[in-house]
Coordinates of N, CA, C and O in Angstrom, one line a residue:
X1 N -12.7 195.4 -54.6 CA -12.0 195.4 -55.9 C -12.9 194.7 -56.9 O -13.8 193.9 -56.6
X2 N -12.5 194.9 -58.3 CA -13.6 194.6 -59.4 C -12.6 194.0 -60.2 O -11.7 194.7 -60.4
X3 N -12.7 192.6 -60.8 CA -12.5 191.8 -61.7 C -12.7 192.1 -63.0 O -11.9 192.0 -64.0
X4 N -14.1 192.6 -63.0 CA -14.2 193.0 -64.3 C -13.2 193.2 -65.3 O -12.3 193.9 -65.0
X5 N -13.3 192.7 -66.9 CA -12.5 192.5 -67.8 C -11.4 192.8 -67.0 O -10.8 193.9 -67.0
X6 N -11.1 191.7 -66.4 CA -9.6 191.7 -66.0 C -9.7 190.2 -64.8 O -10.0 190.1 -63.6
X7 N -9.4 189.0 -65.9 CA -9.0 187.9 -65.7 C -8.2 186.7 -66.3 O -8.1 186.3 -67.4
X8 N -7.6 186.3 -65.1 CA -6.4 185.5 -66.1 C -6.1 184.2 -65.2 O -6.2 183.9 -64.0
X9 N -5.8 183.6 -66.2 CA -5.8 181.8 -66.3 C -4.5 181.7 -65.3 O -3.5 182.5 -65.5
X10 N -4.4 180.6 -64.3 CA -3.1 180.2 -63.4 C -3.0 181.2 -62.6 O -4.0 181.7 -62.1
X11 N -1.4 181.5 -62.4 CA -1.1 182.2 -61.1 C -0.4 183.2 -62.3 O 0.2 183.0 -63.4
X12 N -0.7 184.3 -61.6 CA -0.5 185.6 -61.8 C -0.3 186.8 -61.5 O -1.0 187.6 -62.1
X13 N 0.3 187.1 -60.9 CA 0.8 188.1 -59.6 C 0.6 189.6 -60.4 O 1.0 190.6 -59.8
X14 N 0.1 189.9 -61.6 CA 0.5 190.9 -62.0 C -1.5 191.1 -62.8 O -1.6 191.5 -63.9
X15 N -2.5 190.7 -62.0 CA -3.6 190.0 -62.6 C -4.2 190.5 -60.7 O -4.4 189.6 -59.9
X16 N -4.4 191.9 -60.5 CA -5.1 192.1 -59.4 C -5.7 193.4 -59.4 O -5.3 194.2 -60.3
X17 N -6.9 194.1 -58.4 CA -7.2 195.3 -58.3 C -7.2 195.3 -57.2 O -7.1 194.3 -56.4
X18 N -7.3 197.2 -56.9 CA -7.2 197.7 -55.6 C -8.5 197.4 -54.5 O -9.6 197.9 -54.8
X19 N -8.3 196.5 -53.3 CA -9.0 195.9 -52.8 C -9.3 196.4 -51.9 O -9.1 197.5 -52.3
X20 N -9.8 196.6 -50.5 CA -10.0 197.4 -49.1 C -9.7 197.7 -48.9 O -8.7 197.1 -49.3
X21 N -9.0 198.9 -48.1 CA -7.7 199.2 -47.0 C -6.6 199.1 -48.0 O -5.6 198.5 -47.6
X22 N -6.6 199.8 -49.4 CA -5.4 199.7 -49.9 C -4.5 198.1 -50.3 O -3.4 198.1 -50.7
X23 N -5.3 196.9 -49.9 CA -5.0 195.5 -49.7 C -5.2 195.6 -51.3 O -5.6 196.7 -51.7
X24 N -4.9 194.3 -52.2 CA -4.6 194.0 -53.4 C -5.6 192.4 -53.2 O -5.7 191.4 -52.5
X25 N -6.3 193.1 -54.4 CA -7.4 191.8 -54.5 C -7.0 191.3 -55.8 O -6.5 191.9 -56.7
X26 N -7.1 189.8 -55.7 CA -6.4 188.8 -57.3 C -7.6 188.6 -58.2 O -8.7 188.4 -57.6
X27 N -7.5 188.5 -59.7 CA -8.8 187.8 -60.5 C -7.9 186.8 -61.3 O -8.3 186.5 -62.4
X28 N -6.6 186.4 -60.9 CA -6.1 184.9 -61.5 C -7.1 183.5 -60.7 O -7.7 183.4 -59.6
X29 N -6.8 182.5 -62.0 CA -8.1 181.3 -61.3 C -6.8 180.9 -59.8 O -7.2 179.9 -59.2
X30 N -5.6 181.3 -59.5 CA -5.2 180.3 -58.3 C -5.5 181.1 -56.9 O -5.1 180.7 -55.9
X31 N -6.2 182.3 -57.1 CA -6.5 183.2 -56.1 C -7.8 182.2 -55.2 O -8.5 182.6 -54.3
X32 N -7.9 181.1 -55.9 CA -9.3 180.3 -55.1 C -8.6 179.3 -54.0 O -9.2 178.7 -53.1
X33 N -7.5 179.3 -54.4 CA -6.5 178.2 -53.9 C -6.0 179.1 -52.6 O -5.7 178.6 -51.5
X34 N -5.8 180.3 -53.0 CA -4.8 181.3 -51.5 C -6.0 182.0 -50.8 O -5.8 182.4 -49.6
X35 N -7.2 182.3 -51.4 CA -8.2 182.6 -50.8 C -8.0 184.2 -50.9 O -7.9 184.7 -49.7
X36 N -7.9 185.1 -51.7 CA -7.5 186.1 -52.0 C -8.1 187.0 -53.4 O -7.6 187.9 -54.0
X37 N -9.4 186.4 -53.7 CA -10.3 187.1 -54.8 C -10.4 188.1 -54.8 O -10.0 188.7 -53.8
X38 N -10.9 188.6 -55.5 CA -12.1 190.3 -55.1 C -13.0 189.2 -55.5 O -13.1 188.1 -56.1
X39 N -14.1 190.3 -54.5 CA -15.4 189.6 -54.6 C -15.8 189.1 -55.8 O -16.1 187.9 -55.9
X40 N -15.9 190.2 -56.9 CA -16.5 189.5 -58.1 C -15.9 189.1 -58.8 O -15.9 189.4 -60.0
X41 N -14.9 188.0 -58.1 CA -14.4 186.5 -59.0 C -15.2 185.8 -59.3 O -14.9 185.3 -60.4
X42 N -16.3 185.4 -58.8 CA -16.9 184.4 -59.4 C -17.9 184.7 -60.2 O -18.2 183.9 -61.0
X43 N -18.4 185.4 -60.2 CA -19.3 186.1 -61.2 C -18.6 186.9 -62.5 O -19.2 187.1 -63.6
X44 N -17.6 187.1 -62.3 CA -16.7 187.5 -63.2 C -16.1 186.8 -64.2 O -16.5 186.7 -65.3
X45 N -15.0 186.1 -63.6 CA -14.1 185.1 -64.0 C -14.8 183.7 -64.4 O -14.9 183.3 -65.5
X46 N -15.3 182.9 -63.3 CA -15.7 181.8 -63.7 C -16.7 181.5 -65.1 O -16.6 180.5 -65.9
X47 N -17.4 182.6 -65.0 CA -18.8 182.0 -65.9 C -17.5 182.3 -67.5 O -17.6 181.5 -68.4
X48 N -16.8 183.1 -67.6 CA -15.8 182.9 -68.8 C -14.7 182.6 -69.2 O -13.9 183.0 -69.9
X49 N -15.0 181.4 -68.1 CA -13.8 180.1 -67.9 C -13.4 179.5 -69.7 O -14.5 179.5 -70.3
X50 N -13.1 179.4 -69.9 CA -13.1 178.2 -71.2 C -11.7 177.4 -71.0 O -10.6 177.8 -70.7
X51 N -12.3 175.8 -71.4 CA -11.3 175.0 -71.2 C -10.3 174.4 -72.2 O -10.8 174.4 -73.3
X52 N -9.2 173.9 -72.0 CA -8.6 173.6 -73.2 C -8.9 172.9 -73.6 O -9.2 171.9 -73.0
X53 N -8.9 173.0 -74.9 CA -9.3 171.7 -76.5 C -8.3 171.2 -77.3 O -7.4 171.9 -77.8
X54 N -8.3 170.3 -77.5 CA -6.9 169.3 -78.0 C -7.8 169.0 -79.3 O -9.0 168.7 -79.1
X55 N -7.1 168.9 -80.6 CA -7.5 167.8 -81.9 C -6.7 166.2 -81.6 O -6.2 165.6 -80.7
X56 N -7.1 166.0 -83.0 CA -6.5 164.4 -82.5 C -5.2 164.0 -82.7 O -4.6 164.8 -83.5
X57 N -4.3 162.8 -82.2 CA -3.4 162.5 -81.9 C -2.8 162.2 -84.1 O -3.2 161.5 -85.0
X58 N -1.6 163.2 -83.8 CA -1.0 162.6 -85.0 C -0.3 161.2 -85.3 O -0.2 160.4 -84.4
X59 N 0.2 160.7 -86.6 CA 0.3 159.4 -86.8 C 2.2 159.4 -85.5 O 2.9 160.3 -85.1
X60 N 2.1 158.0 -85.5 CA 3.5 157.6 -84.7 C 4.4 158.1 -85.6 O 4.0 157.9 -86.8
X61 N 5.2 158.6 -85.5 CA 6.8 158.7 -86.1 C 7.7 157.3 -86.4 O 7.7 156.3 -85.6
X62 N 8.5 157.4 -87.5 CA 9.3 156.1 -87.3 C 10.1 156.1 -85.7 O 10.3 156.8 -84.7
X63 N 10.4 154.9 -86.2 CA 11.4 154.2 -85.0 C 12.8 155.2 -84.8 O 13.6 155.2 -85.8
X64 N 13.2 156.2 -83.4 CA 14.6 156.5 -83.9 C 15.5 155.5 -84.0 O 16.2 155.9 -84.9
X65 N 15.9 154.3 -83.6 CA 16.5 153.5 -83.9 C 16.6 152.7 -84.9 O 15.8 151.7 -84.8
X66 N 17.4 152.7 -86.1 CA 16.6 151.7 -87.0 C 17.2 149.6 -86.8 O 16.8 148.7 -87.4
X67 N 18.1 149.7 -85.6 CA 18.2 148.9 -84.9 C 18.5 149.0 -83.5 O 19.2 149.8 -82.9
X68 N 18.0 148.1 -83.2 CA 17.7 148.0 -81.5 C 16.4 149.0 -80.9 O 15.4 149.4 -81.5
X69 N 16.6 149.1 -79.9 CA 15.8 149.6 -79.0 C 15.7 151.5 -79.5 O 16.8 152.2 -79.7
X70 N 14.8 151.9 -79.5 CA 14.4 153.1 -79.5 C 13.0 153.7 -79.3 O 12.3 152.9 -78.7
X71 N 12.4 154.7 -79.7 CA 11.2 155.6 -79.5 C 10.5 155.9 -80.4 O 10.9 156.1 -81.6
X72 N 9.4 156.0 -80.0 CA 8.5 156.8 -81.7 C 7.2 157.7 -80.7 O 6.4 157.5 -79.8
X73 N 7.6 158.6 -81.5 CA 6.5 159.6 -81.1 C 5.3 160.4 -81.7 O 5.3 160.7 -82.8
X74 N 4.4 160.8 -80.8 CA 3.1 161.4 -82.1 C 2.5 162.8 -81.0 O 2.2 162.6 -79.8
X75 N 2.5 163.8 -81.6 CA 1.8 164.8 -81.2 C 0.4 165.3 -81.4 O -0.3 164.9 -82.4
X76 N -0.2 166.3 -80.6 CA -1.3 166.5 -80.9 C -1.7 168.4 -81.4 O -0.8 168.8 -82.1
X77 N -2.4 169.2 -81.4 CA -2.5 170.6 -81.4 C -3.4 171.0 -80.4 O -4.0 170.2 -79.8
X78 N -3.4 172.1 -80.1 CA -4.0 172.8 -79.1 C -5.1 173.2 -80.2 O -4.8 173.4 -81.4
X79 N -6.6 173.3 -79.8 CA -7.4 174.2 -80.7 C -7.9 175.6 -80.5 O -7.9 176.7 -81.1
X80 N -8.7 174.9 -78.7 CA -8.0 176.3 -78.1 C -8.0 176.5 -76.6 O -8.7 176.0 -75.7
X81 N -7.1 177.3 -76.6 CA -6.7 177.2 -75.8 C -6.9 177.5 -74.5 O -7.4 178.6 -74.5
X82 N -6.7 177.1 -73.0 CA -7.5 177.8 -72.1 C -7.6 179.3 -72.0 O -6.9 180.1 -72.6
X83 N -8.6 179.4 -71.0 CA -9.2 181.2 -70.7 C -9.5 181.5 -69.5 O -10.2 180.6 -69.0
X84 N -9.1 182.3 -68.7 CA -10.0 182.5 -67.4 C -10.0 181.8 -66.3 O -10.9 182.0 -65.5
X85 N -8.9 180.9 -66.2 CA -8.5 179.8 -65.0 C -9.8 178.3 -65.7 O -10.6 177.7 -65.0
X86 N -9.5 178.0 -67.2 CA -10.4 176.9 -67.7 C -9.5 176.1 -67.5 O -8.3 176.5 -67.3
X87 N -10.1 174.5 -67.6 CA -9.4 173.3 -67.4 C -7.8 173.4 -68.4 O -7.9 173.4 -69.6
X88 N -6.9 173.4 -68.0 CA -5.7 173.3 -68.8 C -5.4 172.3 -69.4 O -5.7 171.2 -68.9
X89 N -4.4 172.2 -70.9 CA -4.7 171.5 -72.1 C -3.8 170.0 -71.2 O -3.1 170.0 -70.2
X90 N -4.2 169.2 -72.0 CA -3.6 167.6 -71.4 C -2.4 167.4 -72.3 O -2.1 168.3 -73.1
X91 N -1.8 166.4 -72.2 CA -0.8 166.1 -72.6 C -0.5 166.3 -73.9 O -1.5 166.0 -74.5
X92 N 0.6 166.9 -74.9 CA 0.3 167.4 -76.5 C 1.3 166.4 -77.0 O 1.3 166.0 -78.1
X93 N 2.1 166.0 -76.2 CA 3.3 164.4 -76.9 C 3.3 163.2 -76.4 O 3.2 163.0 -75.1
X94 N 3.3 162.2 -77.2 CA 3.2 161.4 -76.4 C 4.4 160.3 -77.0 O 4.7 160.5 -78.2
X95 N 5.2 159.2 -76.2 CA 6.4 158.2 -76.6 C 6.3 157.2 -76.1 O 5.9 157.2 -74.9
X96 N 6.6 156.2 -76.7 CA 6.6 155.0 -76.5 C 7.9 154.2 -77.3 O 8.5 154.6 -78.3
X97 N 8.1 153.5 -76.8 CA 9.2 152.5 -77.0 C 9.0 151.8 -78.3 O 7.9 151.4 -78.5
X98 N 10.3 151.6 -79.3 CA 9.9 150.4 -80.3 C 11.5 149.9 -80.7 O 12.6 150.4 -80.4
X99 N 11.0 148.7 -81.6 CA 12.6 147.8 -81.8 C 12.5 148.2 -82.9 O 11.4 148.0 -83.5
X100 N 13.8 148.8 -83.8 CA 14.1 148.8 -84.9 C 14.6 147.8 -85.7 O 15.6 147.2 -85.2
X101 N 14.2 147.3 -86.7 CA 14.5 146.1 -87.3 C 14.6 146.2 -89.0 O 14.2 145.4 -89.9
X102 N 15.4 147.3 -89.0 CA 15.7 147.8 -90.3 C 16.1 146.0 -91.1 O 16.2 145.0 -90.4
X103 N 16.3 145.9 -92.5 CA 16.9 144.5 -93.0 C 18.4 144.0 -92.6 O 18.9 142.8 -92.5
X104 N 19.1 145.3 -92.4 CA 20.4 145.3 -92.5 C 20.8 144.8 -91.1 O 21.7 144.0 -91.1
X105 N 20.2 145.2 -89.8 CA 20.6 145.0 -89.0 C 21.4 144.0 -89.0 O 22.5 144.3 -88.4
X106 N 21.2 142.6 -89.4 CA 21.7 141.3 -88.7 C 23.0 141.1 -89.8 O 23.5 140.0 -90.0
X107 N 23.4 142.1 -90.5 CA 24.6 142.1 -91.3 C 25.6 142.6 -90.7 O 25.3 143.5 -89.9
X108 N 27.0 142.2 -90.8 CA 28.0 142.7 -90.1 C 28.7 143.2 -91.4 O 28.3 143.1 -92.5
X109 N 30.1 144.0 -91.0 CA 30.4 145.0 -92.4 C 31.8 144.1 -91.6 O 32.9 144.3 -92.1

């Protein structure tokens, strides 16, 4: 079976050609993992691997709490995105904890 223009990133069950004996050969990158390529996986697929690219981390978000305990969070963008079983993109949100301390808090109504 032949790879050729026909490859795809992760697992993919629907990302194969007709392999020996009527057997089904894979050109997804997890066919390296089950051991189930067509031969020209790696000459195929690999060399037009491309891996994911992230920009930079946006500013923090306010506090959701504007008293006590809460979160703030900041995201990132994909630029681009994986190809071909390339490194997949890393984390795109990220949170962290913060104390809200609006003025009003220590006021009772």
């Amino acid at each position: 079976g032949s790879c050729r223009h026909r490859c795809c990133p992760g697992r993919n069950n629907a990302c194969w050609a007709p392999g020996a004996r009527r057997a089904r050969c894979y050109c997804d990158s997890y066919c390296e993992r089950t051991g189930d390529c067509c031969q020209d996986y790696p000459t195929s697929c690999r060399r037009a691997a491309v891996g994911c690219a992230v920009g930079p981390w946006g500013p923090w978000s306010g506090c959701s709490s504007p008293c006590g305990v809460g979160s703030r969070a900041r995201s990132r963008q994909v630029t681009v995105p994986p190809r071909h079983g390339g490194d997949p993109c890393p984390d795109l949100k990220q949170r962290r904890g913060c104390l809200g301390q609006h003025p009003t808090c220590g006021t009772a109504q």
